[in-house]
Coordinates of C-alpha atoms in Angstrom, one line a residue:
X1291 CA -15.9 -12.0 -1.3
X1292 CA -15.4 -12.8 -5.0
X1293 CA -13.3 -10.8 -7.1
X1294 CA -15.9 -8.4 -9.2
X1295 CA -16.8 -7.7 -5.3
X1296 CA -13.5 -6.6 -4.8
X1297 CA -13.2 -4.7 -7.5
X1298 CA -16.5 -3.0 -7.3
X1299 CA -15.6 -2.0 -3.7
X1300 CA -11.8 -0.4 -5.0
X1301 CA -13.8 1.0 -8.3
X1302 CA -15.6 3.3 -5.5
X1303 CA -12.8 4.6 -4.0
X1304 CA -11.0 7.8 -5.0
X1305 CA -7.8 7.8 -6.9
X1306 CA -5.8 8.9 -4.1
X1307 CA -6.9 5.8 -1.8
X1308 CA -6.6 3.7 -4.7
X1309 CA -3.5 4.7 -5.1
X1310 CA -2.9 4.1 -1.2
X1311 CA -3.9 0.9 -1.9
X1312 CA -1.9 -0.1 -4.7
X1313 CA 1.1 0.6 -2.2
X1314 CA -0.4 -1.5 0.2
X1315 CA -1.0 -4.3 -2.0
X1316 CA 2.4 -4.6 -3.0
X1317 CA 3.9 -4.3 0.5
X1318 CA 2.2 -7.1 0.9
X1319 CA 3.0 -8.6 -1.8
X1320 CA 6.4 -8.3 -0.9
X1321 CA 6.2 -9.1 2.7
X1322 CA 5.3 -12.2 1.8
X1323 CA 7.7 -13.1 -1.1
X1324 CA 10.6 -15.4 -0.7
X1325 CA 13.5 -14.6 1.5
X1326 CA 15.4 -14.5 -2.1
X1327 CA 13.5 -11.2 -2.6
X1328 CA 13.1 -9.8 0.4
X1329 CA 12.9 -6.0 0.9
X1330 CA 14.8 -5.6 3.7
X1331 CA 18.1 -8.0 3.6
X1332 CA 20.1 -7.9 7.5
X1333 CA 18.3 -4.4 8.2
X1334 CA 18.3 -2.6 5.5
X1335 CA 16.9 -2.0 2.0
X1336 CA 18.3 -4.7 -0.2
X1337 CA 19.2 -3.9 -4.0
X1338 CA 15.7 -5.6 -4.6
X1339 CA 13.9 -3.5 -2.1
X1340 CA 15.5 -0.3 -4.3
X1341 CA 14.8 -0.7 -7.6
X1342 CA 11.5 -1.4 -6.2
X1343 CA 10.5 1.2 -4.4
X1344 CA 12.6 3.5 -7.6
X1345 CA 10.4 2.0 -10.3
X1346 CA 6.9 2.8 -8.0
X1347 CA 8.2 6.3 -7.7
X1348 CA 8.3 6.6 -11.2
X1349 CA 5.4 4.9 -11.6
X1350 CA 4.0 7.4 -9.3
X1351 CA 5.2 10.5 -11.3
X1352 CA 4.1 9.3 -14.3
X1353 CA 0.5 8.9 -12.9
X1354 CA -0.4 5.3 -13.3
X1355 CA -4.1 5.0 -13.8
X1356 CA -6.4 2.3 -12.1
X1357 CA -6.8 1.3 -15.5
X1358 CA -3.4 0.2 -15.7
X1359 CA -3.2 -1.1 -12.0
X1360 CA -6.3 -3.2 -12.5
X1361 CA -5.2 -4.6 -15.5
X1362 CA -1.9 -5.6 -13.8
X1363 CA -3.8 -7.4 -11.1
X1364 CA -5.9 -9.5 -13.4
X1365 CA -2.9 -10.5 -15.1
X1366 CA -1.2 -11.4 -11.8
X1367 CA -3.8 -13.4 -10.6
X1368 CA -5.0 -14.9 -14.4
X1369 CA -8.7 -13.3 -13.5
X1370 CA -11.0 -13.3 -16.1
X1371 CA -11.9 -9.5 -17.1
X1372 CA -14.9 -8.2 -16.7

């Protein structure tokens, strides 16, 4: 699946499952970071693992658009925008 597919697909869901999503994406983002900065450090939520989940709350709160997710993503990745 190429990545205007992708996007197509996430452009048709609702904000809230977008949202959903996002959080999903960066779980797994995280899950498979580095052992350096992992979440979860001997069982429980390492300094990393907090700030992370604090600045996604307030990301959260302060209603980050798709817009702003999307644009995140291309940059991640280096995609070309559409």
């Amino acid at each position: 699946m190429s990545s205007s597919q992708l996007l197509q697909k996430i452009s048709s869901l609702t904000e809230a499952v977008q949202s959903q999503l996002l959080d999903y994406i960066e779980f797994l983002l995280l899950k498979y970071q580095d052992e350096e900065n992992s979440v979860i450090a001997e069982g429980e939520l390492s300094d990393y693992g907090k700030k992370f989940l604090e600045k996604r709350l307030q990301d959260a709160e302060e209603g980050d658009s798709w817009q702003n997710v999307k644009q995140r993503l291309y940059r991640r990745k280096n995609w070309e925008e559409l």
